Coordinates of C-alpha atoms and ligand atoms in Angstrom, one line a residue:
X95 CA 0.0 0.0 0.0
X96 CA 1.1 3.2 -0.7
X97 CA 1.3 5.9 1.3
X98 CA 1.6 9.3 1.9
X99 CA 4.0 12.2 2.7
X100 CA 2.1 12.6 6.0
X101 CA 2.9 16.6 6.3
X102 CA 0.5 17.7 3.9
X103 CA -2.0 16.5 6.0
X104 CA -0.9 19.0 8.1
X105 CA -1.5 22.1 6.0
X106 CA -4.3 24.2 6.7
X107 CA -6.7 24.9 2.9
X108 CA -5.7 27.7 1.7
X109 CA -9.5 29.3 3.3
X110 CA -8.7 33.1 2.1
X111 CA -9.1 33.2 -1.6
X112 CA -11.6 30.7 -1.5
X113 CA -13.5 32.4 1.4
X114 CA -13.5 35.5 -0.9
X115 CA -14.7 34.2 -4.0
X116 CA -17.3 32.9 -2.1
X117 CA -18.5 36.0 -0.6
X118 CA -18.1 38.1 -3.9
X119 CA -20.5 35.6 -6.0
X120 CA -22.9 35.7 -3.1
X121 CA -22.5 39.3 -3.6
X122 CA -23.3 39.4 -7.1
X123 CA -26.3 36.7 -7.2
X124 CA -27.8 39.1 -4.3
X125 CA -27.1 42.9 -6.1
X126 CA -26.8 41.5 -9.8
X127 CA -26.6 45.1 -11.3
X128 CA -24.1 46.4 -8.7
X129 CA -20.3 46.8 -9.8
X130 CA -17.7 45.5 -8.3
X131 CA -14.0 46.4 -8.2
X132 CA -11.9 44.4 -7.0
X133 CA -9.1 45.4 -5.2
X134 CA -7.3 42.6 -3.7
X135 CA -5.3 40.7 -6.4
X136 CA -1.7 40.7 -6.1
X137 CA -1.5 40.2 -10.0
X138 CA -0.3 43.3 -12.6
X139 CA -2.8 44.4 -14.6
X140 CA -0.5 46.2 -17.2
X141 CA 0.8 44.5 -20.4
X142 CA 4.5 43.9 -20.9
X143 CA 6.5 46.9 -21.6
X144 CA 6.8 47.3 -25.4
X145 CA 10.9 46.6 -25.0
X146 CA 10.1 43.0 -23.8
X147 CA 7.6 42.2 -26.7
X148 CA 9.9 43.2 -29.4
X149 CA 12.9 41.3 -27.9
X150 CA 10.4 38.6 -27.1
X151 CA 8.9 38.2 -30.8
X152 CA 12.2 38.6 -32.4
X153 CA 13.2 35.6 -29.9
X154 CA 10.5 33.0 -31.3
X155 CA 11.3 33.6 -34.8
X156 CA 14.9 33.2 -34.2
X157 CA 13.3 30.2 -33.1
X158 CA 11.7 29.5 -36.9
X159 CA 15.1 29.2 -38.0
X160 CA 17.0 26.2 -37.7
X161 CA 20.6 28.5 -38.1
X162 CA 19.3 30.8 -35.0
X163 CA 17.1 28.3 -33.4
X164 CA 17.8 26.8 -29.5
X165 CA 17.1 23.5 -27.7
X166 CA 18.1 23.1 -24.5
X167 CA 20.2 26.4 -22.8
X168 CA 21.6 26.6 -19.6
X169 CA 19.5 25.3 -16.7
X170 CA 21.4 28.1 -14.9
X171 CA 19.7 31.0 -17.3
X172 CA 21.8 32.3 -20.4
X173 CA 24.7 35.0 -19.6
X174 CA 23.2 37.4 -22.0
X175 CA 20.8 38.0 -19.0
X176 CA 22.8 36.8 -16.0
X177 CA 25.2 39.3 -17.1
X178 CA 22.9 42.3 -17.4
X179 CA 21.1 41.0 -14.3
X180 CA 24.6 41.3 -12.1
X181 CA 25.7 44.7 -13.6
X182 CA 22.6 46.6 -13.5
X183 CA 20.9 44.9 -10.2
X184 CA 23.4 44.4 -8.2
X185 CA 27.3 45.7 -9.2
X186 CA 25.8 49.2 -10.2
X187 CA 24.5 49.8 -6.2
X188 CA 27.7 48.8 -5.1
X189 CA 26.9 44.8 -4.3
X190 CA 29.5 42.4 -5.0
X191 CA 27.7 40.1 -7.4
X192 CA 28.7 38.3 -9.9
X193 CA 26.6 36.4 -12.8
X194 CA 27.7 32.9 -11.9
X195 CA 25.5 33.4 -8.5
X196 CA 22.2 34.1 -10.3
X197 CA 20.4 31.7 -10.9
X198 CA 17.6 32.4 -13.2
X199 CA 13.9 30.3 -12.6
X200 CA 10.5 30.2 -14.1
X201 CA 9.4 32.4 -10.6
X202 CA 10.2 33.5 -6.7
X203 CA 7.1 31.2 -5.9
X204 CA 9.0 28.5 -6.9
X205 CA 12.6 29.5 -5.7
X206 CA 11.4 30.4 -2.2
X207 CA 9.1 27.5 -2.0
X208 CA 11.9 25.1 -3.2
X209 CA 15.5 26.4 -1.7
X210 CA 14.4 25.2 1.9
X211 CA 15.5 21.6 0.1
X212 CA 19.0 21.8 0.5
X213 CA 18.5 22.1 4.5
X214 CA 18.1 19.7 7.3
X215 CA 14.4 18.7 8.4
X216 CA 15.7 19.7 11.6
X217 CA 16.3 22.9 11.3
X218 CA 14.6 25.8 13.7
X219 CA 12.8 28.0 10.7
X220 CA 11.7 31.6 11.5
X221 CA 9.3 33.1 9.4
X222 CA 7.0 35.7 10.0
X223 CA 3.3 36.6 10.9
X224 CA 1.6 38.4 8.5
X225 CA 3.3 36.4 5.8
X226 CA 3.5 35.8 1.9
X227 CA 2.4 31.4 2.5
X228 CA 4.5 30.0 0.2
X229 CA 7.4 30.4 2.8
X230 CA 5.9 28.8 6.0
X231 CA 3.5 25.8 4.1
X232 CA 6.7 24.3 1.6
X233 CA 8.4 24.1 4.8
X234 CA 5.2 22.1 6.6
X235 CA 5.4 19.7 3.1
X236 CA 9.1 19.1 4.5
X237 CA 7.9 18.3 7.6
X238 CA 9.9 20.8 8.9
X239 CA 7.0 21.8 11.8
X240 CA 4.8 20.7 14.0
X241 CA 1.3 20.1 14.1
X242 CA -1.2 23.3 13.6
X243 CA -2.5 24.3 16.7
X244 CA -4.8 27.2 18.5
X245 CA -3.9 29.2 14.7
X246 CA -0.1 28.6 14.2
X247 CA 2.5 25.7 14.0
X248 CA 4.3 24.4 16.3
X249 CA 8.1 24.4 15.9
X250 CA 8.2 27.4 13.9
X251 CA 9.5 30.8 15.4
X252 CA 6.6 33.0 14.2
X253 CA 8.3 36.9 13.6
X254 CA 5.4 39.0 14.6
X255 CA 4.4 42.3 13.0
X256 CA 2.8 44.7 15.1
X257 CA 1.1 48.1 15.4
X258 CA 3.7 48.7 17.5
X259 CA 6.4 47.8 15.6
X260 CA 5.4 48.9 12.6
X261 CA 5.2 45.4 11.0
X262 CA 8.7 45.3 10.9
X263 CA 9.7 42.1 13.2
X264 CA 12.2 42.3 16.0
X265 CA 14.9 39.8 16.0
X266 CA 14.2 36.5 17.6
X267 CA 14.8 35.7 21.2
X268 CA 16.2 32.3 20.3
X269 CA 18.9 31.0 18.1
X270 CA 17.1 30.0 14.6
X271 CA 18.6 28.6 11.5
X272 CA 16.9 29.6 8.5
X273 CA 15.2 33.4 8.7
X274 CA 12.3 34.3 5.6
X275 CA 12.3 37.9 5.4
X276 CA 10.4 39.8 2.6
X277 CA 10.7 43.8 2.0
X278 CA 8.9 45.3 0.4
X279 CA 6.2 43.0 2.2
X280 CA 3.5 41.5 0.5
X281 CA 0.9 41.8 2.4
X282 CA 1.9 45.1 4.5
X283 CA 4.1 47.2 2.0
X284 CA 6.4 47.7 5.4
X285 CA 10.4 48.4 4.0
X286 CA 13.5 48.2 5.8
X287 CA 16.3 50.5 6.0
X288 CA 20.2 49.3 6.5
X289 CA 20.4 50.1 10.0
X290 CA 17.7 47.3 10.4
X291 CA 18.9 44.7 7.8
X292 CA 22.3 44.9 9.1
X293 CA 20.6 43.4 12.4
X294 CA 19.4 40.9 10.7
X295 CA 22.6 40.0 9.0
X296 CA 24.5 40.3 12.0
X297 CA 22.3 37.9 13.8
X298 CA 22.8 35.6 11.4
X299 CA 26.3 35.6 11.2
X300 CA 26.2 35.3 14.8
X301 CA 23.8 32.4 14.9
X302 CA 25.1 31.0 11.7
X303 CA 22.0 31.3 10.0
X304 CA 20.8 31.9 6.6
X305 CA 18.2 34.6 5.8
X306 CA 16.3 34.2 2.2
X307 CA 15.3 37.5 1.6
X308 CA 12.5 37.7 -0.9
X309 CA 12.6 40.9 -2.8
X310 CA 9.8 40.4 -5.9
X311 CA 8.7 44.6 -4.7
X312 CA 12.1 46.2 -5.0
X313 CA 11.0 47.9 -8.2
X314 CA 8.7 50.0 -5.8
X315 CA 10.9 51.5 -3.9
X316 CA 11.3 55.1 -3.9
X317 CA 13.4 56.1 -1.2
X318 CA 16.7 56.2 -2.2
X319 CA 18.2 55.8 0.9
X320 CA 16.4 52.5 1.3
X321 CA 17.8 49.4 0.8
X322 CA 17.2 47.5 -2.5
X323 CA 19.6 44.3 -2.1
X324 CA 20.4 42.5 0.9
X325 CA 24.1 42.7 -0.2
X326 CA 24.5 46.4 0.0
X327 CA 25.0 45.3 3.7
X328 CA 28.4 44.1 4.7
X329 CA 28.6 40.7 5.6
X330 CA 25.6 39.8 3.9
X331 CA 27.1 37.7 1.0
X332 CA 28.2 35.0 3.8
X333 CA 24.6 34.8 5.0
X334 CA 21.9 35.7 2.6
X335 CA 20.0 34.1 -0.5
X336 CA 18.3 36.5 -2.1
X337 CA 15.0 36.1 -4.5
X338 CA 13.9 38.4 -7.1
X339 CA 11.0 38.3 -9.9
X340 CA 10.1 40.4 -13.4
X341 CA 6.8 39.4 -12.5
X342 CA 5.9 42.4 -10.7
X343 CA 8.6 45.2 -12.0
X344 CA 7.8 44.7 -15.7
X345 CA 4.1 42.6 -15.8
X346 CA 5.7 38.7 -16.3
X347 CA 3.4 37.4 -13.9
X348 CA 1.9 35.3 -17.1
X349 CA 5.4 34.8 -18.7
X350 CA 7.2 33.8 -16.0
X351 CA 10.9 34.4 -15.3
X352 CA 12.7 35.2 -11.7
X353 CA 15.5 34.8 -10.4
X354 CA 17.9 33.6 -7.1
X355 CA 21.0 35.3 -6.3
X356 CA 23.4 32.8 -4.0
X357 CA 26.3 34.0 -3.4
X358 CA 29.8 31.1 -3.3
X359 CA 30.7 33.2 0.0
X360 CA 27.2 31.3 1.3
X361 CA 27.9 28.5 3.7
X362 CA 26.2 25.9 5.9
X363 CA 26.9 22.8 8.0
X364 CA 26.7 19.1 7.8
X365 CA 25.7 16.7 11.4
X366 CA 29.6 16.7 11.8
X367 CA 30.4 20.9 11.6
X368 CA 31.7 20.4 7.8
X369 CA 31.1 23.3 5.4
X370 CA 29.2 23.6 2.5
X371 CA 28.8 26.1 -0.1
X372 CA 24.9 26.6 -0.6
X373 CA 26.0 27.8 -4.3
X374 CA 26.9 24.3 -5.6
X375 CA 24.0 22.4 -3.5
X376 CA 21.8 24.8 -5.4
X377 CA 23.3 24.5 -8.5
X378 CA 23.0 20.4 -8.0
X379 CA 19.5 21.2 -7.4
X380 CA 18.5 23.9 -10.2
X381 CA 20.5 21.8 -12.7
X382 CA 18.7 18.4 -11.5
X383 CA 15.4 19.2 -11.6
X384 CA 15.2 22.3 -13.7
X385 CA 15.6 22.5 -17.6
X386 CA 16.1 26.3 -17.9
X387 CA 13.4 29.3 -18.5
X388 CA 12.3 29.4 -22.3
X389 CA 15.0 31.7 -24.9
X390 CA 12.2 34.2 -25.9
X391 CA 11.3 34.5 -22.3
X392 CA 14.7 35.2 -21.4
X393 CA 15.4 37.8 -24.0
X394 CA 12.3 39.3 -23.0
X395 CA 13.4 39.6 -19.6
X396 CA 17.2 40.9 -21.4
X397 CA 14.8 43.7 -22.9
X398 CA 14.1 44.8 -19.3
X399 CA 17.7 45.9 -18.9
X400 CA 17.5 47.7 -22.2
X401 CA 17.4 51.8 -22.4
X402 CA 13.7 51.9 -23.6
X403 CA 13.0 49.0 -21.3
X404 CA 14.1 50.8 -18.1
X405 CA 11.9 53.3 -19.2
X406 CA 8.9 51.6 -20.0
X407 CA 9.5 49.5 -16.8
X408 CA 9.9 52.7 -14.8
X409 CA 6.5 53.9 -16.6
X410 CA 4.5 50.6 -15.3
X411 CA 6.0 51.2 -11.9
X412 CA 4.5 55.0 -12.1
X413 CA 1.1 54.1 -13.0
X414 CA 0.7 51.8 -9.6
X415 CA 2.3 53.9 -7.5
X416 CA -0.2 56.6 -8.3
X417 CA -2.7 54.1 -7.7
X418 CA -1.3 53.5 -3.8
X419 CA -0.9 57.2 -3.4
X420 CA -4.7 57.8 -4.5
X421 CA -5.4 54.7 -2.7
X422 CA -3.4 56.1 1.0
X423 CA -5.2 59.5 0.8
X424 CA -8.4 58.4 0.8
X425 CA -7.9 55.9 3.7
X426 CA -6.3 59.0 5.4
X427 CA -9.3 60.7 4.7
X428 CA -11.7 58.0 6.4
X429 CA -9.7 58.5 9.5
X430 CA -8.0 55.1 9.0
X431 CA -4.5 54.3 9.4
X432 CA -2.4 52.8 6.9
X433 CA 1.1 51.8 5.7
X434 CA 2.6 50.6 3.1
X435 CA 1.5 52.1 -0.7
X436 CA 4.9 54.4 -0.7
X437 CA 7.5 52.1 -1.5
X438 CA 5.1 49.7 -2.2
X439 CA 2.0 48.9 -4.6
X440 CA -0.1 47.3 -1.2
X441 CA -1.2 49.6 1.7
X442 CA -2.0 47.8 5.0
X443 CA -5.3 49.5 6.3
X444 CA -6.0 49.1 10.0
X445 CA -9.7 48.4 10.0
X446 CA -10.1 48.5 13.4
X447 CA -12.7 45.8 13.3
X448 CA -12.9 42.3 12.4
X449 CA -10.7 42.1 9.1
X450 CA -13.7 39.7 8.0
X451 CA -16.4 42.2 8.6
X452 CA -14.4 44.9 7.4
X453 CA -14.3 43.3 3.8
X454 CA -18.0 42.5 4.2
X455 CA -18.6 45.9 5.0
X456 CA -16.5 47.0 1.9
X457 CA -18.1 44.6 -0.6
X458 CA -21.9 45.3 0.4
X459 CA -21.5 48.9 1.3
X460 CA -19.0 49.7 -1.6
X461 CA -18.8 47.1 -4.0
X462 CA -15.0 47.4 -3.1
X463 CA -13.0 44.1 -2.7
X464 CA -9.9 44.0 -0.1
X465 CA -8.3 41.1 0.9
X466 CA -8.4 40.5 4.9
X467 CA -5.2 40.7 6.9
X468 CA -5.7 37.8 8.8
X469 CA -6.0 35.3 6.2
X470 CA -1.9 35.9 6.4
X471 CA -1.7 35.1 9.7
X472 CA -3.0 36.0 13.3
X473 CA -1.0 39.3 13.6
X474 CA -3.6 40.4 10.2
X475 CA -6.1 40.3 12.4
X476 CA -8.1 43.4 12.3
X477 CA -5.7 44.8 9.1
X478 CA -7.1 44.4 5.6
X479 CA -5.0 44.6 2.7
X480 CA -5.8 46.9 -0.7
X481 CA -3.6 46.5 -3.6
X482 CA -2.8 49.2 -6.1
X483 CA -2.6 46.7 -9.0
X484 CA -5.5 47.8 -11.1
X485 CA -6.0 50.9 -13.6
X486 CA -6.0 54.3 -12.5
X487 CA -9.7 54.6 -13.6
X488 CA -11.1 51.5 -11.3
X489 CA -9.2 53.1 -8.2
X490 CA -10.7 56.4 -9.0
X491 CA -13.8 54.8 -8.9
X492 CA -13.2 52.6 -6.1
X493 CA -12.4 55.0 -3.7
X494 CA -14.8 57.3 -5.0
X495 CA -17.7 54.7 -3.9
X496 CA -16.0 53.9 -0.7
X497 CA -15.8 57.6 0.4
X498 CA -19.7 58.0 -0.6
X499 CA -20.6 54.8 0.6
X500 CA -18.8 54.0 3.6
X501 CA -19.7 54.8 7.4
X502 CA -16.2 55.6 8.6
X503 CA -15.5 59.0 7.2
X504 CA -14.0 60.4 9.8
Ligands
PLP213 N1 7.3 36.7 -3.5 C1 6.3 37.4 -3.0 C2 6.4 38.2 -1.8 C3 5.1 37.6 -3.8 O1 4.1 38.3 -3.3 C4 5.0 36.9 -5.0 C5 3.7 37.0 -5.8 O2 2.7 37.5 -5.5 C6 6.0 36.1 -5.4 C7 7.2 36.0 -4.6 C8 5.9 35.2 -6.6 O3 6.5 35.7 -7.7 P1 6.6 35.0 -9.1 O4 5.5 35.5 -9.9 O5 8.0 35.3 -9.6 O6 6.5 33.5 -8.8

């Protein structure tokens, strides 16, 4: 008989989407001529800038030609875009990368769901609360926690965002091994400056830990004092993984390419206190199970480092961020409080009520859709979540009907 991996029985349905699709078509059979706009999908909206469709048709009919076409390329991504990748993401900020530590994949989903692999099951994970799931349930798959119970699993070190502490979570009280940090967050939009990274990295050189820092939002960051790598902190190339994603900077959420910087400097330990470089354990790993992102995808992605592209990238980015401005000034003008939506497309909305009855009170008063905070975890209780990923004209309108609409104006 066979059976199985006994972990997934732990995971918890993913309640949150379903739970809203359910609500919103119990919306629309009730109030069939109402509209709705919704305002709670973390996908783009925009299409690809038109940089990436040129390099991207020109790509599949090189394709059509047997003397330019491609099988198989590196599983690792081709250097025409590892290269560009290094110079312009990472070497022009001042952060020692070099190409042969990118790793380029078909998405950050994937990458942060798959690099907790190369650790032990043992491992004390820490990983916080509000969070983006991939990170905490691939880890329950692994069996690397406990059972779920009273709302959280055991074995994990939950890093709690706050009120108080601005959702950006203190370091643990605890040695831990492997840290998941995200900034710009999805779901609160909080960022981090270097004073606070550098705690992070400097706990995890202490600890000898690893951090994977997820950074799929660093194309919304305006601040320019902010940081937009993990390895503009010292130190960090001996302790951090870094993911990043063209899905949100430049629209690929449909075509799919990302990519995972790990640095050779990267190391961690075997049962008997051996090293080993987390570079060629991934690259065992990428190249084992992973044939390589399509050529025309990867020249499209090329196209993002082009002059026009940087442009027309820098355009896409615009157009949301007006979005969460619009979106943070009329919230400030209910009398709620919010962050997020300034270096960041979401804006975390304290709703102070029930999340859940907040987004009912959106959708029936409104016809506005949010996504509640606590369906990432208990600290989201009583936050909602509004993304900016829509067009300028459905925002408009959606705030329009909230401020006419809602009780709170303040
Ligand atoms: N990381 C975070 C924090 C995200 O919010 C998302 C998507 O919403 C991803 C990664 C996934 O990115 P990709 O489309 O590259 O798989």
């Amino acid at each position: 008989m066979i059976r199985i991996n006994e972990n997934y029985l732990k995971l918890q349905s993913s309640y949150l989407f379903s739970e809203i699709a359910k609500r919103i078509s119990a919306f629309e059979k009730a109030n069939p001529d109402k509209e709705i706009i919704k305002l709670g999908i973390g996908d783009v909206t925009m299409a690809l800038p038109d940089a990436c469709i040129t390099a991207f048709h020109r790509a599949v009919d090189e394709m059509a030609d047997e003397k330019s076409f491609r099988g198989y390329g590196p599983e690792q991504g081709y250097s025409f875009l590892r290269d560009k990748i290094a110079a312009s993401d990472f070497q022009a900020r001042g952060a020692d990368i070099s190409s042969d530590e990118i790793f380029v994949s078909d998405g950050g989903k994937c990458d942060t769901g798959n690099f907790q692999e190369i650790f032990a099951t043992d491992i004390k994970i820490a990983i916080s609360d509000p969070v983006y799931p991939v990170y905490l349930d691939t880890n329950v798959m692994a069996g690397r926690t406990g059972n779920f119970k009273n709302g959280r699993y055991e074995n994990v070190v939950y890093l709690e965002g706050t009120r108080e502490n601005g959702f950006i979570p203190d370091l643990p009280q605890e040695p831990v091994d492997l840290i998941c940090l995200c900034f710009p967050n999805n779901p609160t939009g909080a960022v981090v400056t270097k004073e606070i990274l550098r705690n992070w990295v400097e706990f995890a050189r202490e600890n000898k830990a690893i951090i994977l820092y997820d950074t799929a939002y660093e194309a919304f960051i305006r601040d320019e004092f902010l940081p937009r790598s993990i390895y503009e902190i010292e130190g960090a190339r001996e302790v951090a993984v870094e993911f990043r994603s063209f899905s949100k900077n430049a629209g690929f959420t449909g075509t799919r390419c990302a990519y995972t910087v790990v640095p050779k400097t990267c190391m961690a330990y075997d049962s008997e206190g051996g090293k080993h470089s987390l570079h060629a354990l991934w690259n065992r790993r990428h190249a084992t199970k992973f044939n390589g992102v399509s050529y025309p995808v990867q020249r499209a992605a090329e196209a993002v480092y082009s002059e026009e592209g940087k442009v027309q990238v820098k355009e896409l980015i615009d157009y949301y961020m007006k979005n969460a401005a619009l979106i943070r000034k009329e919230v400030a003008e209910l009398g709620l409080e919010c962050i997020g939506g300034d270096n960041s497309p979401y804006i975390w909305v304290d709703a102070k009520m029930d999340s859940w009855a907040f987004f009912d009170m959106l959708l029936e008063n409104a016809g506005v859709v949010c996504t509640p905070g606590e369906g990432f975890g208990q600290c989201g209780r009583g936050f909602i979540r509004i993304s900016a990923f829509n067009s300028f004209e459905n925002v408009q309108k959606a705030m329009a009907s909230i401020k006419k609409n809602m009780p709170h104006k303040a």
